[in-house]
Amino acid sequence: MRPARRLPTSNGRRRFLADLGLGFTGLALGALLFEDGIARSVAPEDTSEPAEAAPKAKSVIWLFMVGGASHLETFDPKPALTKYAGKTIAETPFEEVLKSPRLSKNFRPFSLAPKLGTKILPPQVGFRKRGESGIEVCDWLPCLGDCVDDMAVIRSLWTTDFNHTAQQLFHTGRILIDGREPSLGSWAHYGLGTLNRDLPKFVVLGRPPSDFGGGSASHQASYLGPEHDGVPLEADPDRAVPYPPQGLAHYCETQQAEFELVGQLNRLAAVEYPSDPALQARIKSYELAFRMQTAFPEIVQLNEESEETHKLYGLDDPVTSPFGRQCLVARRLVERGVRFIQLYHGGDPDDDNGLWDSHQELRKNLARQCSQVDRPIAGLLKDLKRRGLLDSTLVVWATEFGRTPNVEPRPEGEADPEDRRGRDHHIYGFSAWMAGGGIKGGTIHGSTDDLGFHAVEQRHFVTDVHATVLQQMGLDPRRFEIPGRKRLDIERGVPIAEIIG
């Protein structure tokens, strides 16, 4: 650790006054200040209560299914959908779900609204009890079913954005028309020091949501500054970093000299523009980029992994290999101290909504998406566990919303054969799960009603997942606020205490 630099008196006074207004900034960024060589010594206070919770998770792997995975065909079985298939919701004993005040209270009008007068669609897949806990998981996810005793399945999430901009809402807590908030990964980046100076603290793998769904805002830092953005990288060894050294004659020493020159020029500009966050981020990005060019390509070279590990993640199958490679790289990043790894599945350049969207042919589409992630994610959980990393790594599986109990109201939707039908977006109740990092495994938390319509027991807005993640990382989400940027309580969330071990 470099010694703290001695500050001139006038500068010291300015820093002291600034620290008074920084609140959480001065506390949570202590590690970063030491890392940057500008920390000041402070006499320890006599207090019996630490400012932050003891961390249970050193790292987070955030798995996001882009498009809206159906909770009714993954983790929340509803036999009533079979019993009342072919009837409208209003024709069932559960008509009251359409009269609930939550129908309007939990919905933010933006561009579309739910249409709930079509007939109920029965589940398109079977469920069975898995593991010692007996939690029911769909037959499209048999490998994940083997891991259910390590998972806490949350069946009572709700959100407010009916459109796919809910992808941004799930990551930032803010609906698109209300402006941008920092993403969850950026808050973690902001609040925690690095465990490996050669790698970013926040890495993003996979294609993010389209611009229609909020785009890169799902892993960006907004007003925290660009230095806290997630760094998009590739799990492909040939494209691991965006701008690798070009040509055989581009020696390491030459490139280092170039970076040092650029750094000197940037710092000269920083003297004139000391508060320019983009410039500060640029300086750090150049320094990190140079170190990453050696560190990251080695991580995505998976030849040193055993054949058994390759099979565990599904690298021997073209269906599972693309996402399996990302999951294996995520494990290797955790081993090297990366704090937050965000994996997207289902982002697609030809589909603005995301591939988990299932307005038509739900049975065919959802079976395909599940087949691509089931082995890789289960392999990740099993591999982390056998290496002793699951206790310190929090794994989250999530999606922007669920799907309706009734058929998607397309013009010919109800006339289609059942296997051609799909479900619409559904914001009132859906599922996610968490594993490792101090989470109670083999747990079901919360529930939806008999039709899977409303979250009714132990309801949680999506930012409660954020608060749980941050708490497990040793951070208090209530203290994440900087001067001039007011956050609402609903954007901070509340940790889900019942699933924490």
Short mmCIF file of C-alpha atoms in Angstrom, two decimals:
data_model
loop_
_atom_site.label_atom_id
_atom_site.label_comp_id
_atom_site.label_asym_id
_atom_site.label_seq_id
_atom_site.Cartn_x
_atom_site.Cartn_y
_atom_site.Cartn_z
CA MET A 1 0.00 0.00 0.00
CA ARG A 2 1.34 3.38 -0.96
CA PRO A 3 1.69 5.94 1.87
CA ALA A 4 -0.90 8.68 2.03
CA ARG A 5 0.17 11.86 0.30
CA ARG A 6 0.51 14.97 2.49
CA LEU A 7 -2.02 17.56 1.42
CA PRO A 8 -1.45 21.34 1.44
CA THR A 9 -3.33 23.15 4.15
CA SER A 10 -5.79 24.86 1.82
CA ASN A 11 -6.47 21.66 -0.06
CA GLY A 12 -6.84 19.84 3.25
CA ARG A 13 -9.48 22.34 4.39
CA ARG A 14 -11.39 21.87 1.16
CA ARG A 15 -11.26 18.09 1.52
CA PHE A 16 -12.41 18.30 5.13
CA LEU A 17 -15.44 20.40 4.14
CA ALA A 18 -16.19 18.09 1.23
CA ASP A 19 -16.00 15.01 3.45
CA LEU A 20 -18.59 16.54 5.77
CA GLY A 21 -21.10 16.48 2.95
CA LEU A 22 -20.14 13.18 1.39
CA GLY A 23 -21.89 10.96 3.91
CA PHE A 24 -21.53 7.40 2.70
CA THR A 25 -18.90 8.40 0.14
CA GLY A 26 -16.25 9.04 2.78
CA LEU A 27 -17.07 5.74 4.45
CA ALA A 28 -17.61 3.25 1.65
CA LEU A 29 -14.82 4.50 -0.54
CA GLY A 30 -12.13 4.14 2.08
CA ALA A 31 -10.61 1.21 0.25
CA LEU A 32 -10.59 3.15 -3.01
CA LEU A 33 -8.97 6.19 -1.39
CA PHE A 34 -6.17 4.03 -0.04
CA GLU A 35 -5.87 2.36 -3.42
CA ASP A 36 -5.47 5.76 -5.10
CA GLY A 37 -2.96 6.97 -2.52
CA ILE A 38 -5.06 9.82 -1.12
CA ALA A 39 -6.35 8.38 2.15
CA ARG A 40 -5.85 10.34 5.36
CA SER A 41 -5.18 8.83 8.76
CA VAL A 42 -8.04 9.20 11.22
CA ALA A 43 -7.94 8.26 14.87
CA PRO A 44 -10.26 5.31 15.49
CA GLU A 45 -13.47 6.05 17.31
CA ASP A 46 -14.49 4.05 20.34
CA THR A 47 -17.61 2.36 19.04
CA SER A 48 -18.98 -1.09 19.60
CA GLU A 49 -21.10 -1.05 16.44
CA PRO A 50 -19.47 -1.19 12.99
CA ALA A 51 -20.69 1.19 10.33
CA GLU A 52 -21.26 -1.62 7.86
CA ALA A 53 -22.40 -5.22 8.18
CA ALA A 54 -19.79 -7.97 8.10
CA PRO A 55 -19.69 -9.18 4.48
CA LYS A 56 -20.84 -12.71 3.72
CA ALA A 57 -20.14 -12.45 -0.02
CA LYS A 58 -16.89 -11.27 -1.53
CA SER A 59 -18.24 -11.53 -5.08
CA VAL A 60 -21.56 -11.60 -6.93
CA ILE A 61 -22.45 -13.43 -10.15
CA TRP A 62 -25.61 -11.83 -11.53
CA LEU A 63 -27.41 -13.97 -14.15
CA PHE A 64 -30.07 -12.03 -16.04
CA MET A 65 -32.48 -13.64 -18.53
CA VAL A 66 -33.37 -10.90 -21.03
CA GLY A 67 -36.98 -10.88 -22.22
CA GLY A 68 -39.08 -12.00 -19.26
CA ALA A 69 -38.90 -15.70 -18.34
CA SER A 70 -42.24 -17.22 -17.39
CA HIS A 71 -42.42 -17.96 -13.67
CA LEU A 72 -45.33 -20.30 -14.41
CA GLU A 73 -43.07 -22.59 -16.46
CA THR A 74 -39.89 -22.38 -14.37
CA PHE A 75 -40.12 -21.98 -10.57
CA ASP A 76 -43.79 -21.33 -9.62
CA PRO A 77 -46.10 -24.27 -10.50
CA LYS A 78 -49.83 -23.52 -10.53
CA PRO A 79 -52.16 -26.57 -10.86
CA ALA A 80 -55.16 -24.22 -11.04
CA LEU A 81 -54.05 -23.18 -14.53
CA THR A 82 -54.66 -26.74 -15.70
CA LYS A 83 -57.97 -27.00 -13.88
CA TYR A 84 -59.36 -23.77 -15.34
CA ALA A 85 -57.68 -23.84 -18.75
CA GLY A 86 -59.98 -22.54 -21.47
CA LYS A 87 -61.87 -20.23 -19.10
CA THR A 88 -61.23 -16.54 -18.66
CA ILE A 89 -59.98 -15.35 -15.30
CA ALA A 90 -63.37 -13.72 -14.72
CA GLU A 91 -65.03 -17.14 -15.12
CA THR A 92 -62.96 -18.76 -12.36
CA PRO A 93 -63.35 -18.59 -8.57
CA PHE A 94 -60.38 -16.18 -8.63
CA GLU A 95 -62.10 -13.29 -10.35
CA GLU A 96 -61.08 -11.01 -7.46
CA VAL A 97 -57.51 -10.78 -8.80
CA LEU A 98 -58.90 -8.48 -11.49
CA LYS A 99 -60.46 -6.23 -8.87
CA SER A 100 -57.41 -5.92 -6.65
CA PRO A 101 -56.26 -2.33 -6.05
CA ARG A 102 -52.76 -3.57 -6.90
CA LEU A 103 -53.82 -3.86 -10.53
CA SER A 104 -53.59 -0.09 -10.95
CA LYS A 105 -51.44 0.80 -7.92
CA ASN A 106 -48.51 -1.36 -9.01
CA PHE A 107 -48.67 -0.32 -12.67
CA ARG A 108 -46.88 2.75 -14.05
CA PRO A 109 -48.54 3.77 -17.35
CA PHE A 110 -45.84 4.10 -19.98
CA SER A 111 -46.69 2.67 -23.39
CA LEU A 112 -48.69 -0.53 -23.00
CA ALA A 113 -51.16 -2.01 -20.55
CA PRO A 114 -52.02 -5.62 -19.69
CA LYS A 115 -55.00 -7.25 -21.41
CA LEU A 116 -56.52 -9.84 -19.16
CA GLY A 117 -59.75 -10.97 -20.81
CA THR A 118 -58.44 -13.94 -22.79
CA LYS A 119 -58.57 -17.60 -21.77
CA ILE A 120 -56.23 -19.22 -19.27
CA LEU A 121 -53.31 -21.10 -20.78
CA PRO A 122 -52.33 -24.29 -18.92
CA PRO A 123 -48.70 -24.86 -17.94
CA GLN A 124 -46.62 -25.90 -20.96
CA VAL A 125 -44.27 -28.12 -18.98
CA GLY A 126 -44.43 -30.44 -15.99
CA PHE A 127 -42.93 -29.87 -12.54
CA ARG A 128 -41.43 -32.25 -10.01
CA LYS A 129 -40.04 -32.00 -6.51
CA ARG A 130 -36.25 -31.81 -6.39
CA GLY A 131 -33.59 -32.33 -3.76
CA GLU A 132 -34.09 -32.96 -0.07
CA SER A 133 -36.06 -29.73 0.23
CA GLY A 134 -38.64 -30.92 -2.28
CA ILE A 135 -38.85 -27.59 -4.08
CA GLU A 136 -40.70 -27.95 -7.37
CA VAL A 137 -38.76 -27.00 -10.50
CA CYS A 138 -39.89 -27.41 -14.10
CA ASP A 139 -38.77 -30.36 -16.23
CA TRP A 140 -36.90 -28.01 -18.58
CA LEU A 141 -34.40 -27.29 -15.79
CA PRO A 142 -33.40 -30.75 -14.48
CA CYS A 143 -29.76 -29.81 -13.77
CA LEU A 144 -30.74 -26.72 -11.80
CA GLY A 145 -33.25 -28.92 -10.00
CA ASP A 146 -30.28 -30.91 -8.69
CA CYS A 147 -28.97 -27.69 -7.08
CA VAL A 148 -32.21 -26.57 -5.47
CA ASP A 149 -31.00 -27.34 -1.93
CA ASP A 150 -28.48 -24.51 -2.35
CA MET A 151 -31.08 -22.05 -3.66
CA ALA A 152 -33.58 -19.67 -2.09
CA VAL A 153 -36.44 -19.34 -4.58
CA ILE A 154 -38.27 -16.02 -4.27
CA ARG A 155 -41.79 -16.39 -5.67
CA SER A 156 -43.20 -13.01 -4.72
CA LEU A 157 -41.44 -10.31 -6.73
CA TRP A 158 -43.31 -7.46 -8.42
CA THR A 159 -42.37 -4.50 -10.55
CA THR A 160 -44.10 -1.50 -12.14
CA ASP A 161 -42.94 -1.28 -15.77
CA PHE A 162 -45.04 -3.40 -18.10
CA ASN A 163 -42.71 -2.90 -21.06
CA HIS A 164 -39.19 -4.30 -21.59
CA THR A 165 -37.75 -1.11 -20.16
CA ALA A 166 -38.35 -3.12 -16.96
CA GLN A 167 -34.92 -4.56 -17.78
CA GLN A 168 -33.39 -1.24 -16.78
CA LEU A 169 -35.76 -0.96 -13.81
CA PHE A 170 -34.62 -4.32 -12.46
CA HIS A 171 -30.99 -3.22 -12.59
CA THR A 172 -31.32 0.37 -11.38
CA GLY A 173 -34.61 0.63 -9.48
CA ARG A 174 -35.71 3.47 -11.74
CA ILE A 175 -38.30 3.41 -14.52
CA LEU A 176 -36.96 4.79 -17.80
CA ILE A 177 -39.17 7.88 -17.93
CA ASP A 178 -37.95 8.92 -14.46
CA GLY A 179 -34.31 9.13 -15.51
CA ARG A 180 -31.30 6.96 -14.85
CA GLU A 181 -29.99 5.67 -11.54
CA PRO A 182 -26.73 3.79 -11.05
CA SER A 183 -26.97 0.06 -11.65
CA LEU A 184 -26.60 -2.43 -8.82
CA GLY A 185 -23.16 -3.50 -10.05
CA SER A 186 -22.05 0.13 -10.14
CA TRP A 187 -23.12 0.68 -6.52
CA ALA A 188 -21.10 -2.38 -5.54
CA HIS A 189 -18.15 -1.03 -7.54
CA TYR A 190 -18.53 2.37 -5.88
CA GLY A 191 -18.66 0.98 -2.39
CA LEU A 192 -15.95 -1.68 -2.40
CA GLY A 193 -12.22 -1.74 -2.97
CA THR A 194 -10.62 -4.01 -5.52
CA LEU A 195 -9.24 -7.46 -4.78
CA ASN A 196 -7.18 -7.53 -7.99
CA ARG A 197 -5.69 -4.35 -9.48
CA ASP A 198 -5.16 -6.07 -12.86
CA LEU A 199 -8.88 -6.66 -13.42
CA PRO A 200 -12.02 -4.51 -13.25
CA LYS A 201 -14.16 -4.76 -10.13
CA PHE A 202 -17.30 -4.96 -12.31
CA VAL A 203 -17.23 -7.16 -15.44
CA VAL A 204 -20.07 -7.66 -17.92
CA LEU A 205 -20.37 -10.74 -20.16
CA GLY A 206 -22.96 -11.40 -22.85
CA ARG A 207 -25.11 -9.10 -24.99
CA PRO A 208 -26.97 -6.54 -22.86
CA PRO A 209 -30.58 -5.45 -23.38
CA SER A 210 -31.31 -3.49 -26.53
CA ASP A 211 -31.59 0.29 -26.40
CA PHE A 212 -35.35 -0.28 -26.33
CA GLY A 213 -34.90 -2.03 -22.96
CA GLY A 214 -32.56 0.57 -21.53
CA GLY A 215 -29.42 -0.75 -23.19
CA SER A 216 -26.12 -0.39 -21.37
CA ALA A 217 -27.78 1.56 -18.55
CA SER A 218 -28.31 -1.85 -16.96
CA HIS A 219 -24.61 -1.95 -16.11
CA GLN A 220 -23.68 1.72 -16.01
CA ALA A 221 -23.09 4.12 -13.14
CA SER A 222 -25.08 7.21 -14.20
CA TYR A 223 -24.18 10.11 -11.88
CA LEU A 224 -21.62 8.08 -9.93
CA GLY A 225 -19.33 8.62 -12.89
CA PRO A 226 -18.09 6.45 -15.76
CA GLU A 227 -15.27 4.94 -13.74
CA HIS A 228 -17.93 2.85 -11.95
CA ASP A 229 -19.48 1.47 -15.15
CA GLY A 230 -19.35 -2.25 -15.79
CA VAL A 231 -16.59 -3.23 -18.24
CA PRO A 232 -17.98 -5.32 -21.14
CA LEU A 233 -15.62 -8.16 -22.02
CA GLU A 234 -15.81 -11.29 -24.17
CA ALA A 235 -15.43 -14.90 -23.09
CA ASP A 236 -13.94 -15.63 -26.53
CA PRO A 237 -10.09 -15.81 -26.34
CA ASP A 238 -9.79 -14.10 -29.74
CA ARG A 239 -11.87 -11.12 -28.60
CA ALA A 240 -11.26 -11.03 -24.86
CA VAL A 241 -10.50 -7.30 -24.72
CA PRO A 242 -11.91 -4.76 -27.19
CA TYR A 243 -8.56 -3.38 -28.39
CA PRO A 244 -5.74 -5.95 -28.14
CA PRO A 245 -2.18 -5.07 -29.18
CA GLN A 246 -1.92 -4.97 -32.97
CA GLY A 247 0.88 -6.71 -34.84
CA LEU A 248 3.92 -8.71 -33.83
CA ALA A 249 6.14 -5.62 -33.63
CA HIS A 250 3.96 -3.99 -30.97
CA TYR A 251 6.13 -4.83 -27.98
CA CYS A 252 4.94 -4.60 -24.41
CA GLU A 253 7.60 -1.97 -23.60
CA THR A 254 6.46 0.20 -26.51
CA GLN A 255 2.86 0.00 -25.48
CA GLN A 256 3.70 0.77 -21.86
CA ALA A 257 5.58 3.88 -23.00
CA GLU A 258 2.54 4.96 -25.02
CA PHE A 259 0.24 4.53 -22.04
CA GLU A 260 2.61 6.46 -19.81
CA LEU A 261 2.72 9.33 -22.29
CA VAL A 262 -1.07 9.41 -22.59
CA GLY A 263 -1.30 9.28 -18.79
CA GLN A 264 1.06 12.24 -18.44
CA LEU A 265 -0.95 14.27 -20.96
CA ASN A 266 -4.21 13.38 -19.22
CA ARG A 267 -2.83 14.42 -15.84
CA LEU A 268 -1.69 17.76 -17.27
CA ALA A 269 -5.28 18.28 -18.41
CA ALA A 270 -6.52 17.16 -14.99
CA VAL A 271 -4.66 20.05 -13.36
CA GLU A 272 -6.80 22.44 -15.39
CA TYR A 273 -10.00 20.40 -15.07
CA PRO A 274 -9.68 18.68 -11.67
CA SER A 275 -13.38 17.87 -11.29
CA ASP A 276 -13.98 16.34 -14.73
CA PRO A 277 -15.24 12.81 -13.94
CA ALA A 278 -14.86 11.67 -17.55
CA LEU A 279 -11.19 12.66 -17.53
CA GLN A 280 -10.53 10.90 -14.24
CA ALA A 281 -12.29 7.80 -15.53
CA ARG A 282 -10.26 7.94 -18.73
CA ILE A 283 -6.98 8.05 -16.82
CA LYS A 284 -7.96 5.04 -14.74
CA SER A 285 -9.27 3.16 -17.78
CA TYR A 286 -5.98 3.54 -19.64
CA GLU A 287 -4.05 2.25 -16.64
CA LEU A 288 -6.41 -0.67 -16.12
CA ALA A 289 -6.57 -1.48 -19.84
CA PHE A 290 -2.81 -1.93 -19.99
CA ARG A 291 -2.82 -4.33 -17.04
CA MET A 292 -5.89 -6.19 -18.38
CA GLN A 293 -4.29 -7.00 -21.72
CA THR A 294 -2.13 -9.54 -19.95
CA ALA A 295 -4.49 -10.65 -17.16
CA PHE A 296 -7.85 -11.12 -18.90
CA PRO A 297 -6.89 -13.13 -22.03
CA GLU A 298 -5.32 -15.71 -19.73
CA ILE A 299 -8.64 -16.04 -17.87
CA VAL A 300 -10.62 -16.90 -21.00
CA GLN A 301 -8.06 -19.48 -22.15
CA LEU A 302 -9.85 -22.51 -20.73
CA ASN A 303 -7.43 -25.21 -21.91
CA GLU A 304 -6.02 -25.64 -18.41
CA GLU A 305 -9.45 -26.67 -17.13
CA SER A 306 -10.07 -30.42 -16.99
CA GLU A 307 -12.24 -32.28 -19.46
CA GLU A 308 -14.60 -33.06 -16.59
CA THR A 309 -14.99 -29.34 -15.85
CA HIS A 310 -15.67 -28.61 -19.52
CA LYS A 311 -18.46 -31.19 -19.48
CA LEU A 312 -19.82 -29.87 -16.20
CA TYR A 313 -20.43 -26.48 -17.81
CA GLY A 314 -21.68 -27.97 -21.08
CA LEU A 315 -18.71 -26.94 -23.20
CA ASP A 316 -18.98 -30.28 -25.03
CA ASP A 317 -22.41 -29.36 -26.47
CA PRO A 318 -22.98 -26.57 -29.03
CA VAL A 319 -26.33 -25.75 -27.37
CA THR A 320 -24.83 -25.07 -23.94
CA SER A 321 -21.28 -24.11 -24.85
CA PRO A 322 -21.74 -20.34 -25.44
CA PHE A 323 -23.30 -19.63 -22.05
CA GLY A 324 -21.27 -22.39 -20.40
CA ARG A 325 -18.08 -20.60 -21.42
CA GLN A 326 -19.35 -17.38 -19.84
CA CYS A 327 -20.25 -19.17 -16.61
CA LEU A 328 -16.83 -20.83 -16.44
CA VAL A 329 -15.11 -17.49 -17.07
CA ALA A 330 -17.26 -16.01 -14.29
CA ARG A 331 -15.93 -18.64 -11.88
CA ARG A 332 -12.37 -17.87 -12.94
CA LEU A 333 -13.01 -14.15 -12.39
CA VAL A 334 -14.30 -14.87 -8.89
CA GLU A 335 -11.14 -16.84 -8.14
CA ARG A 336 -9.12 -13.78 -9.15
CA GLY A 337 -11.02 -11.36 -6.96
CA VAL A 338 -13.49 -9.65 -9.31
CA ARG A 339 -16.30 -8.25 -7.17
CA PHE A 340 -19.31 -8.22 -9.51
CA ILE A 341 -19.78 -10.28 -12.68
CA GLN A 342 -22.95 -9.61 -14.66
CA LEU A 343 -23.98 -12.23 -17.25
CA TYR A 344 -26.73 -11.57 -19.75
CA HIS A 345 -28.52 -14.38 -21.56
CA GLY A 346 -31.06 -13.72 -24.29
CA GLY A 347 -29.79 -10.39 -25.58
CA ASP A 348 -30.04 -10.49 -29.35
CA PRO A 349 -29.29 -7.95 -32.12
CA ASP A 350 -32.38 -9.05 -34.04
CA ASP A 351 -34.82 -9.01 -31.12
CA ASP A 352 -35.29 -5.78 -29.18
CA ASN A 353 -37.30 -7.55 -26.50
CA GLY A 354 -34.90 -10.36 -25.64
CA LEU A 355 -35.11 -14.06 -26.41
CA TRP A 356 -36.91 -15.04 -23.20
CA ASP A 357 -39.94 -13.08 -24.44
CA SER A 358 -42.69 -15.61 -25.19
CA HIS A 359 -45.70 -13.97 -26.81
CA GLN A 360 -45.97 -16.92 -29.22
CA GLU A 361 -44.85 -20.54 -29.14
CA LEU A 362 -43.98 -20.35 -25.46
CA ARG A 363 -43.45 -24.10 -25.21
CA LYS A 364 -40.89 -24.18 -28.00
CA ASN A 365 -39.13 -20.94 -27.12
CA LEU A 366 -38.87 -21.38 -23.36
CA ALA A 367 -37.68 -24.98 -23.74
CA ARG A 368 -34.93 -23.70 -26.05
CA GLN A 369 -33.78 -20.95 -23.68
CA CYS A 370 -33.82 -23.26 -20.67
CA SER A 371 -31.76 -25.85 -22.54
CA GLN A 372 -29.05 -23.24 -23.16
CA VAL A 373 -28.63 -22.21 -19.51
CA ASP A 374 -29.61 -25.24 -17.40
CA ARG A 375 -26.32 -27.17 -17.53
CA PRO A 376 -24.06 -24.10 -17.45
CA ILE A 377 -25.68 -22.49 -14.39
CA ALA A 378 -25.94 -25.79 -12.53
CA GLY A 379 -22.30 -26.45 -13.42
CA LEU A 380 -21.37 -23.05 -12.04
CA LEU A 381 -23.11 -23.72 -8.71
CA LYS A 382 -21.60 -27.19 -8.38
CA ASP A 383 -18.12 -25.99 -9.32
CA LEU A 384 -18.21 -23.07 -6.89
CA LYS A 385 -19.38 -25.40 -4.14
CA ARG A 386 -16.73 -28.07 -4.64
CA ARG A 387 -14.01 -25.40 -4.71
CA GLY A 388 -15.21 -23.85 -1.46
CA LEU A 389 -16.24 -20.63 -3.23
CA LEU A 390 -20.03 -20.77 -2.96
CA ASP A 391 -20.08 -19.58 0.64
CA SER A 392 -18.33 -16.36 -0.40
CA THR A 393 -19.98 -15.96 -3.82
CA LEU A 394 -23.59 -14.82 -4.16
CA VAL A 395 -25.28 -16.12 -7.34
CA VAL A 396 -28.50 -14.44 -8.49
CA TRP A 397 -30.84 -15.59 -11.28
CA ALA A 398 -33.36 -12.97 -12.38
CA THR A 399 -35.48 -11.61 -15.25
CA GLU A 400 -37.43 -8.39 -15.75
CA PHE A 401 -40.94 -9.79 -15.13
CA GLY A 402 -43.01 -12.94 -15.46
CA ARG A 403 -45.81 -13.97 -17.84
CA THR A 404 -49.60 -13.79 -17.60
CA PRO A 405 -51.81 -16.75 -16.63
CA ASN A 406 -53.92 -16.06 -19.73
CA VAL A 407 -53.11 -16.36 -23.42
CA GLU A 408 -51.30 -13.51 -25.16
CA PRO A 409 -54.15 -11.46 -26.73
CA ARG A 410 -52.93 -11.47 -30.32
CA PRO A 411 -55.64 -11.20 -33.00
CA GLU A 412 -55.55 -14.96 -33.66
CA GLY A 413 -53.88 -16.05 -30.44
CA GLU A 414 -56.76 -18.06 -29.00
CA ALA A 415 -57.47 -19.73 -32.34
CA ASP A 416 -53.94 -21.11 -32.56
CA PRO A 417 -53.16 -24.67 -31.47
CA GLU A 418 -51.99 -24.69 -27.85
CA ASP A 419 -48.33 -25.21 -28.73
CA ARG A 420 -48.38 -22.02 -30.82
CA ARG A 421 -49.65 -19.87 -27.97
CA GLY A 422 -47.77 -17.65 -25.58
CA ARG A 423 -48.14 -15.39 -22.57
CA ASP A 424 -47.93 -11.62 -22.24
CA HIS A 425 -45.72 -9.58 -19.89
CA HIS A 426 -46.68 -9.80 -16.23
CA ILE A 427 -45.50 -7.40 -13.52
CA TYR A 428 -47.66 -8.36 -10.53
CA GLY A 429 -45.92 -11.55 -9.43
CA PHE A 430 -42.88 -13.49 -10.65
CA SER A 431 -39.80 -15.38 -9.47
CA ALA A 432 -36.05 -15.16 -9.00
CA TRP A 433 -33.57 -17.17 -6.95
CA MET A 434 -30.35 -16.63 -5.01
CA ALA A 435 -27.68 -19.07 -3.86
CA GLY A 436 -24.45 -18.95 -1.85
CA GLY A 437 -23.05 -15.88 -0.14
CA GLY A 438 -24.81 -16.51 3.17
CA ILE A 439 -28.23 -17.33 1.64
CA LYS A 440 -30.35 -20.15 3.12
CA GLY A 441 -30.49 -22.98 0.62
CA GLY A 442 -33.52 -25.20 0.05
CA THR A 443 -35.85 -22.30 0.79
CA ILE A 444 -39.05 -21.03 -0.81
CA HIS A 445 -39.83 -17.45 0.09
CA GLY A 446 -43.13 -15.72 -0.64
CA SER A 447 -45.90 -16.83 -2.95
CA THR A 448 -48.29 -15.76 -5.65
CA ASP A 449 -52.03 -16.51 -5.64
CA ASP A 450 -53.55 -19.66 -7.14
CA LEU A 451 -53.24 -18.37 -10.70
CA GLY A 452 -49.74 -16.98 -10.25
CA PHE A 453 -51.17 -13.50 -10.79
CA HIS A 454 -50.42 -11.33 -7.74
CA ALA A 455 -47.58 -11.72 -5.28
CA VAL A 456 -49.56 -12.15 -2.07
CA GLU A 457 -47.26 -13.37 0.71
CA GLN A 458 -44.00 -11.63 1.64
CA ARG A 459 -44.16 -9.35 -1.39
CA HIS A 460 -40.94 -7.77 -2.63
CA PHE A 461 -40.29 -4.99 -5.10
CA VAL A 462 -37.33 -5.88 -7.30
CA THR A 463 -34.96 -3.55 -5.43
CA ASP A 464 -35.29 -5.76 -2.35
CA VAL A 465 -33.05 -8.13 -4.32
CA HIS A 466 -30.56 -5.24 -4.67
CA ALA A 467 -30.66 -4.53 -0.94
CA THR A 468 -30.08 -8.20 -0.14
CA VAL A 469 -27.08 -8.37 -2.47
CA LEU A 470 -25.52 -5.22 -1.03
CA GLN A 471 -26.07 -6.31 2.56
CA GLN A 472 -24.42 -9.66 1.87
CA MET A 473 -21.47 -7.74 0.43
CA GLY A 474 -21.22 -5.78 3.68
CA LEU A 475 -22.86 -2.58 2.43
CA ASP A 476 -25.87 -0.75 3.83
CA PRO A 477 -28.22 0.23 0.96
CA ARG A 478 -29.87 2.90 3.14
CA ARG A 479 -26.63 4.86 3.15
CA PHE A 480 -26.13 4.85 -0.60
CA GLU A 481 -26.82 8.48 -1.39
CA ILE A 482 -24.61 11.35 -2.44
CA PRO A 483 -25.28 15.09 -2.09
CA GLY A 484 -27.71 16.45 -4.63
CA ARG A 485 -29.01 13.02 -5.66
CA LYS A 486 -32.06 12.07 -3.64
CA ARG A 487 -33.05 8.42 -3.72
CA LEU A 488 -36.50 7.10 -2.89
CA ASP A 489 -36.91 4.28 -0.39
CA ILE A 490 -38.36 2.04 -3.10
CA GLU A 491 -35.16 2.50 -5.11
CA ARG A 492 -33.00 1.38 -2.19
CA GLY A 493 -35.06 -1.66 -1.27
CA VAL A 494 -35.07 -3.67 1.96
CA PRO A 495 -32.97 -6.82 2.49
CA ILE A 496 -34.98 -10.06 2.42
CA ALA A 497 -34.12 -11.15 5.94
CA GLU A 498 -35.94 -14.48 5.80
CA ILE A 499 -33.59 -15.96 3.16
CA ILE A 500 -30.37 -14.84 4.85
CA GLY A 501 -28.57 -17.50 6.83
#
